Coordinates of C-alpha atoms and ligand atoms in Angstrom, one line a residue:
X1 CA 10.5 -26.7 -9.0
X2 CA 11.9 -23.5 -11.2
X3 CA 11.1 -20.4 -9.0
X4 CA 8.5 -17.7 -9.5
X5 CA 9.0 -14.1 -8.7
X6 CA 6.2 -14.4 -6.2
X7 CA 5.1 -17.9 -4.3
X8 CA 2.8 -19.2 -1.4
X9 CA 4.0 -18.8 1.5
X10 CA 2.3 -20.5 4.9
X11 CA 2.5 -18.3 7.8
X12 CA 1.4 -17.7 11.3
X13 CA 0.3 -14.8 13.8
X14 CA 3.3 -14.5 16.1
X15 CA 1.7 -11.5 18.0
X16 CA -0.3 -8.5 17.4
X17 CA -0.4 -5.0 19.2
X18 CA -1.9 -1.9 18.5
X19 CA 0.1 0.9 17.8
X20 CA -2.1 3.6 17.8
X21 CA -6.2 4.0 18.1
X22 CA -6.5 2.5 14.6
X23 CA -3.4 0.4 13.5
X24 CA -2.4 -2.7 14.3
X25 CA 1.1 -4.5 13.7
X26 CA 1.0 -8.1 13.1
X27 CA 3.9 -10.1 13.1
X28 CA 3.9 -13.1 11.2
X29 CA 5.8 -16.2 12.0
X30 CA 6.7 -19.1 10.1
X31 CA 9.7 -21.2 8.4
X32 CA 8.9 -20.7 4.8
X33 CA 9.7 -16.9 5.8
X34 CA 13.0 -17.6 5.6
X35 CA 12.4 -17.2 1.1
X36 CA 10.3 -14.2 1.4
X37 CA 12.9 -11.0 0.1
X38 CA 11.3 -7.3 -0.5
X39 CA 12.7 -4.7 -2.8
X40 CA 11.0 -1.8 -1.7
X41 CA 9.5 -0.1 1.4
X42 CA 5.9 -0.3 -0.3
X43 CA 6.4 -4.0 -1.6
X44 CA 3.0 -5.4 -1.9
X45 CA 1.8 -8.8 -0.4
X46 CA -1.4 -10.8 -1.0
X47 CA -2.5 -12.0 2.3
X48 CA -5.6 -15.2 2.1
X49 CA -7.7 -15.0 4.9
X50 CA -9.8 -17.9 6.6
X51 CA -13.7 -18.6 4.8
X52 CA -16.5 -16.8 6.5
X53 CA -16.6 -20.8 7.9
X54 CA -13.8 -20.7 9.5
X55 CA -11.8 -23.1 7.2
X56 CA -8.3 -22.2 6.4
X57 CA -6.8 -20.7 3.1
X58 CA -5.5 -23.2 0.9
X59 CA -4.2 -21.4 -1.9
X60 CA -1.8 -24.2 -4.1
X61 CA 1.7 -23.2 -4.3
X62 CA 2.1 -23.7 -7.8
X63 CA 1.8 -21.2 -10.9
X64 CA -1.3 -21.4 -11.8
X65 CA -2.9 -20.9 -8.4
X66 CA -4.8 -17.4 -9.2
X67 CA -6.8 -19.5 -12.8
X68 CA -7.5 -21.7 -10.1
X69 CA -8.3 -19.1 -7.8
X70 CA -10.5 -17.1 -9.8
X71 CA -12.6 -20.3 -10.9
X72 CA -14.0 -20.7 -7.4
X73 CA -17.0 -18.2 -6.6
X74 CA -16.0 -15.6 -4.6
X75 CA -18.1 -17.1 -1.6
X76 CA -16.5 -19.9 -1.9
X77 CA -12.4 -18.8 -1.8
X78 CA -10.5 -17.7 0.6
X79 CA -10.5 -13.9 0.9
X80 CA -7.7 -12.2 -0.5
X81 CA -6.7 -8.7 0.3
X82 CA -3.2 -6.2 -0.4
X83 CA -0.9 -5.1 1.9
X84 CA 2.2 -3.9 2.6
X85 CA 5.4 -5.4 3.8
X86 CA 6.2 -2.8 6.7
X87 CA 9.7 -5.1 7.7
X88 CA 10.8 -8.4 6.7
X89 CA 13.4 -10.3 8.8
X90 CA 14.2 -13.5 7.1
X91 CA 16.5 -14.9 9.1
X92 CA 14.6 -14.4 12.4
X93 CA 11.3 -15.4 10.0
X94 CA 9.3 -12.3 10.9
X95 CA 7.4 -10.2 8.7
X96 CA 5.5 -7.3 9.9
X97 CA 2.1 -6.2 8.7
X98 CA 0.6 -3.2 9.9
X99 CA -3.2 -3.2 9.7
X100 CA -6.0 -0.6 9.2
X101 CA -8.3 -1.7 12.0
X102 CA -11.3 -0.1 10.0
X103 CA -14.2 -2.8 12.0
X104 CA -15.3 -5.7 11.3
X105 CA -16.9 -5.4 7.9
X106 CA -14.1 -6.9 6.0
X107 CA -12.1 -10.3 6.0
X108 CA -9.0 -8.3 7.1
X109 CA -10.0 -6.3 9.4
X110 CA -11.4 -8.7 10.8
X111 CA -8.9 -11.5 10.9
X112 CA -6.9 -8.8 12.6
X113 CA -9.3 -7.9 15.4
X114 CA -9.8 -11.2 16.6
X115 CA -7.0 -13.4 15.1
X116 CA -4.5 -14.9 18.0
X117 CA -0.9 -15.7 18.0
X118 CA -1.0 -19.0 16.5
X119 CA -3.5 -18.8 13.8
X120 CA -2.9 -19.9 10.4
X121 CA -2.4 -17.4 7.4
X122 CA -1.4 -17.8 3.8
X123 CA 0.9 -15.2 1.7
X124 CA 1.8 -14.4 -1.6
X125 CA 5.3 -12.5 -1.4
X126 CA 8.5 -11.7 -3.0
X127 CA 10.2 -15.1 -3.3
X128 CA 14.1 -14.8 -2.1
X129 CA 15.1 -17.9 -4.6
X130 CA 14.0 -16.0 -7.7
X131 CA 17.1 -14.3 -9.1
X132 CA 15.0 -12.4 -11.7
X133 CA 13.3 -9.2 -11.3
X134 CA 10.6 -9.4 -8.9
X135 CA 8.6 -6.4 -10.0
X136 CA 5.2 -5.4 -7.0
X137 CA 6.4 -2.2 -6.0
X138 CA 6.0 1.8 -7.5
X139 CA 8.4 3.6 -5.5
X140 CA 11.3 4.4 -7.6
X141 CA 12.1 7.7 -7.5
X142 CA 15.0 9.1 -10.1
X143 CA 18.1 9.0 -9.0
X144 CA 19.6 12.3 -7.4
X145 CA 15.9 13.4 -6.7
X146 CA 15.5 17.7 -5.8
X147 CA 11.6 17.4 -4.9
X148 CA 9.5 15.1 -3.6
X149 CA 6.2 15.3 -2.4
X150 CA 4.4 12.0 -0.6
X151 CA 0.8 12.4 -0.3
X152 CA -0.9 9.1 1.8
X153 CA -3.9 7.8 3.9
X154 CA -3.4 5.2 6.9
X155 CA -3.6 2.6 4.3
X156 CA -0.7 3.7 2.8
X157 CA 1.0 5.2 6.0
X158 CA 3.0 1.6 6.2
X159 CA 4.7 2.4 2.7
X160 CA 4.9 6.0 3.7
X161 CA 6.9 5.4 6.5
X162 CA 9.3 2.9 4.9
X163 CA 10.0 5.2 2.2
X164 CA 10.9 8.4 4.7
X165 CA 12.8 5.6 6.8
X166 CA 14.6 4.9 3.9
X167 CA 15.3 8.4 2.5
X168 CA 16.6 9.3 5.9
X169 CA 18.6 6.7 6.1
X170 CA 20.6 7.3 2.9
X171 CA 23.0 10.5 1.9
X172 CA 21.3 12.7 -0.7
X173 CA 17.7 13.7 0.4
X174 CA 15.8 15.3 -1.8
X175 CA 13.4 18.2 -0.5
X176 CA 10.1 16.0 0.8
X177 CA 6.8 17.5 1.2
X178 CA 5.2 14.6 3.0
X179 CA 0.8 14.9 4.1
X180 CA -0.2 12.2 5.7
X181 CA -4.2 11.8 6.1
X182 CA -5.1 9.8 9.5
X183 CA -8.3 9.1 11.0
X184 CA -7.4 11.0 14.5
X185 CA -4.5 13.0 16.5
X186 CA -3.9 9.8 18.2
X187 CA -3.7 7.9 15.2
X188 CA 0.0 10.2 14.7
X189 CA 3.2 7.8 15.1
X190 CA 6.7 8.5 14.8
X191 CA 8.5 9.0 11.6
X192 CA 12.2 10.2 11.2
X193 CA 13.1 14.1 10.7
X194 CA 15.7 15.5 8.7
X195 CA 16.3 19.8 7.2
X196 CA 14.5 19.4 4.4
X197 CA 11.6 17.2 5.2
X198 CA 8.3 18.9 5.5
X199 CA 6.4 16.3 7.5
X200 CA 2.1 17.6 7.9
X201 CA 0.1 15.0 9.9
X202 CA -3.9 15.4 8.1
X203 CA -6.5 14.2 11.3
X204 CA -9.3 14.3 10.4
X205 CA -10.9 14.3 13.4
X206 CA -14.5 14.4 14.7
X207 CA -16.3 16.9 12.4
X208 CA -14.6 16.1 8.8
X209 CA -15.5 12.3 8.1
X210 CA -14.8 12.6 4.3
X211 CA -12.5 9.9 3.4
X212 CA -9.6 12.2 1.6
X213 CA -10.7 15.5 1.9
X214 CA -7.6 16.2 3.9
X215 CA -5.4 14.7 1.0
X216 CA -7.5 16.8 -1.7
X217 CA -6.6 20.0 0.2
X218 CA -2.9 19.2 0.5
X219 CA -2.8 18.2 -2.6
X220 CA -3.9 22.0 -3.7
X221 CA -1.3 23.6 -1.3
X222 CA 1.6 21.5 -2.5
X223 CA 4.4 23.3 -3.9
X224 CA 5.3 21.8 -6.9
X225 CA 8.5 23.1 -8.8
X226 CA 7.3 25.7 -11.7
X227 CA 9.6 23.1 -14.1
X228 CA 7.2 20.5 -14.1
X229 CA 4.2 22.3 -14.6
X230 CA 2.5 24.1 -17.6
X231 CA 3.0 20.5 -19.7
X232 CA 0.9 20.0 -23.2
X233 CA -2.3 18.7 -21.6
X234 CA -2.1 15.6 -21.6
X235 CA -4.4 12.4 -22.5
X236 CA -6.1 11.7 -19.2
X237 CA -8.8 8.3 -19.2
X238 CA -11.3 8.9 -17.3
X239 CA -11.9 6.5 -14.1
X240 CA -14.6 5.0 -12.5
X241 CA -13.4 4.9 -8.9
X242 CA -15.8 2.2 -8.4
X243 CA -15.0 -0.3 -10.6
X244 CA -11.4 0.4 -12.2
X245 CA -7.9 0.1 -11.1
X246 CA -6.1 3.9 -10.5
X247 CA -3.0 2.7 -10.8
X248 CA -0.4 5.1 -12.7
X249 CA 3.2 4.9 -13.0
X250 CA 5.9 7.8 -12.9
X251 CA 8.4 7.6 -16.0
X252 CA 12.2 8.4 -15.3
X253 CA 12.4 11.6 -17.5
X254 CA 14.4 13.9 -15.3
X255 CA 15.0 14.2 -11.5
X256 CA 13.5 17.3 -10.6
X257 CA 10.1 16.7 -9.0
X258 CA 8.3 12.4 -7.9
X259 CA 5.0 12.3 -6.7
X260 CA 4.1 9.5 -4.5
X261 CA 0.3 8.9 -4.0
X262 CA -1.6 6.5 -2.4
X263 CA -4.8 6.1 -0.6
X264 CA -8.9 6.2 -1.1
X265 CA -9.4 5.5 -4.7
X266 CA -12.2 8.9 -5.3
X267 CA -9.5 11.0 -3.2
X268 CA -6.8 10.3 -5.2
X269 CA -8.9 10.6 -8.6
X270 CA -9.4 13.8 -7.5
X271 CA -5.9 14.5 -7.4
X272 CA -4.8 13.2 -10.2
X273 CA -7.3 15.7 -11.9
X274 CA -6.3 18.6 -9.8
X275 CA -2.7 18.0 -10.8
X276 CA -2.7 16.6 -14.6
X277 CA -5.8 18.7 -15.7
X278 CA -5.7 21.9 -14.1
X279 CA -1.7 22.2 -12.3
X280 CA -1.2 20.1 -15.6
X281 CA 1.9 18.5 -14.0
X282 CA 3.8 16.3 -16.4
X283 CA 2.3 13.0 -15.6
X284 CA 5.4 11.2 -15.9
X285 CA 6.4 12.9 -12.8
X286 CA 3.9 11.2 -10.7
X287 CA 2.6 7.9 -9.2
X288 CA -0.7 7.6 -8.4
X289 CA -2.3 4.7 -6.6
X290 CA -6.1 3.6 -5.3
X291 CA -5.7 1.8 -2.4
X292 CA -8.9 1.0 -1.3
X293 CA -12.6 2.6 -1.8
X294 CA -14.9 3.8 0.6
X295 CA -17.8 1.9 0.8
X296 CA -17.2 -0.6 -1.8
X297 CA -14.9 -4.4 -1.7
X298 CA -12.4 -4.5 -4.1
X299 CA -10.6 -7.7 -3.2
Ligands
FAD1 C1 -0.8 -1.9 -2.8 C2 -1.7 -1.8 -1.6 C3 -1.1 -1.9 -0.3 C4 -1.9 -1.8 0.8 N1 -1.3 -1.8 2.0 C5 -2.1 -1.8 3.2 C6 -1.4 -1.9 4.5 O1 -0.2 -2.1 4.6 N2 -2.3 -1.7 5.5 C7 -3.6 -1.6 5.4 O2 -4.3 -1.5 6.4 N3 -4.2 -1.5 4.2 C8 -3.5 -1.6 3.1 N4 -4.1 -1.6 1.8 C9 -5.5 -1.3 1.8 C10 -6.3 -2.6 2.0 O3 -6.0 -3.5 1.0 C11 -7.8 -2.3 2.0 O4 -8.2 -1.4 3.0 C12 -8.7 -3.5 2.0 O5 -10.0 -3.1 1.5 C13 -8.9 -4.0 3.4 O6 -9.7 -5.2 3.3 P1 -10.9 -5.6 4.4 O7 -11.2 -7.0 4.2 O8 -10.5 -5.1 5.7 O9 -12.1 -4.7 3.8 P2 -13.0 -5.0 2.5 O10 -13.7 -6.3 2.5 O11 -12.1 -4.8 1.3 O12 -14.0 -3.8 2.6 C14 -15.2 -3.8 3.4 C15 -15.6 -2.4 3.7 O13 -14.6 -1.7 4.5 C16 -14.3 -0.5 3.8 N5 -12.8 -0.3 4.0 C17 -11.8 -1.0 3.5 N6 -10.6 -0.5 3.9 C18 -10.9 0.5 4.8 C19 -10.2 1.5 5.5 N7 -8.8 1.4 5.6 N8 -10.8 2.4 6.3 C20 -12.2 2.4 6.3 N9 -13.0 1.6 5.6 C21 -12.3 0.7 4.8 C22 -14.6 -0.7 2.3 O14 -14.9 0.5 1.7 C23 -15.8 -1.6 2.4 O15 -17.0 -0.8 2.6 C24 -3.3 -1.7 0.7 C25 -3.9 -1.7 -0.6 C26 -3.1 -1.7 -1.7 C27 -3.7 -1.8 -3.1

């Protein structure tokens, strides 16, 4: 079989605990582990959840298994929803999921409240055999970075975390501004510290329920290096949170200033407005990312 970038993997809930109010980790069990690889602290995963039935995903392993996937009615397919590898073991076959636990109106969410060690999972993830380039990850900062500034929601608190793990654990760290939008105090869990990082937890606690707000604020605080700003307005398409994609891409054009953001798809619209229309930041500086929106599916 000549190898894909991404594949099929079968897996199975090894164990579960909560690590704070409103995350879960998951750990995920399984041989076939042992050819999952990620390149990146927010390397993306497909996970396929069991029918509304009961029955277990049964996605084919084979290349053409989202044609086939997309011809079955959506009531009919397994769910299938994004997340993040937090850690990846191969050799001990464990892969570590952390989970949103956001109720029960959603496949995932779910799965993760009442799924026990044992049960039966299917994931499409980085495939170690491959020896191309594997692509399903937007953190890539410039080499030599001065300024970064990480803006995230829980949903992407598992990448967030990765990537300050990661900067901390190498030599040259740039400056980080790091705001980090969680649904309570509790909900706080420990990330590394270094001169230089500027780390503000965003609760948002019993009287702000706005999915964002938090973020949208930072956002307006942030100091952003005078360099970067000021650029020829640029072409912005409009989005409809609802129904598109926000998915843009930083371009490497110099290493002064990377925005990574991720969370609520109408929050981080927002942003991307505050900071390309009116701070009119040079785009190419920044990666901006819907992760999920409030009140809608977007499997
Ligand atoms: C690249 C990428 C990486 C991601 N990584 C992670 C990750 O590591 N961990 C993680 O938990 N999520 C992650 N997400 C977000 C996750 O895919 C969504 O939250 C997803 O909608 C959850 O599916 P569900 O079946 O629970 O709910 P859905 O069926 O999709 O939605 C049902 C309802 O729940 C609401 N909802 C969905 N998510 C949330 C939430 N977090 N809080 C409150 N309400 C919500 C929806 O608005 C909808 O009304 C990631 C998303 C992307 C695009």
């Amino acid at each position: 079989m000549s190898e894909r970038p991404y594949r099929i993997f079968e897996a199975f809930l090894a164990s579960k605990r909560m690590l704070t109010p409103h995350m879960a980790r998951l750990t995920f069990g399984g041989e076939q582990i042992a050819d999952m690889t990620t390149r990146a602290p927010d390397q993306r995963i497909k996970l396929f959840f069991p029918k509304a039935d009961g029955t277990p995903p049964a996605i084919p392993n084979r290349a053409d298994w989202y044609e086939i996937y997309k011809s079955i009615s959506p009531a009919e397919r397994a769910p299938m929803r994004t997340y993040t590898i937090r850690s990846l073991d191969a050799g001990a076959r464990e892969l570590v999921v952390d989970f949103v636990m956001h109720g029960d109106n959603g496949p995932a969410s779910r799965w993760a409240m009442y799924a026990e060690p044992g049960d039966r999972i299917q994931i499409s993830a980085p495939n170690r055999r491959f020896d191309g380039v594997i692509g399903g990850f937007d953190w890539e900062p410039p080499a030599g970075l001065s300024q970064l500034l990480l803006i995230a929601d829980e949903t992407a608190l598992p990448a967030a975390a990765g990537i300050l793990e990661e900067i901390a654990g190498g030599n040259a760290k740039p400056a980080t501004q790091a705001f980090i939008e969680v649904p309570s105090e509790a909900d706080v869990i420990d990330l590394p510290q270094w001169d230089g990082l500027s780390l503000a937890w965003l609760p948002r606690g019993k009287d702000d329920h706005a999915y964002g707000a938090q973020m949208i604020a930072a956002a307006g605080a942030a100091v952003i290096p005078a360099s970067v700003l000021g650029a020829d307005t640029m072409e912005l398409e409009a989005i409809d949170v609802d129904h598109d994609t926000l998915w843009d891409r930083a371009e490497t054009i110099d290493n002064a200033f990377y925005g990574w953001i991720a969370g609520e798809t109408a929050a981080v619209s927002r942003i991307r407005t505050l900071f390309i229309k009116e701070k009119r930041i040079d785009r190419r500086h920044l990666t901006m990312m819907g992760y999920w929106r409030h009140g809608k599916v977007r499997a």
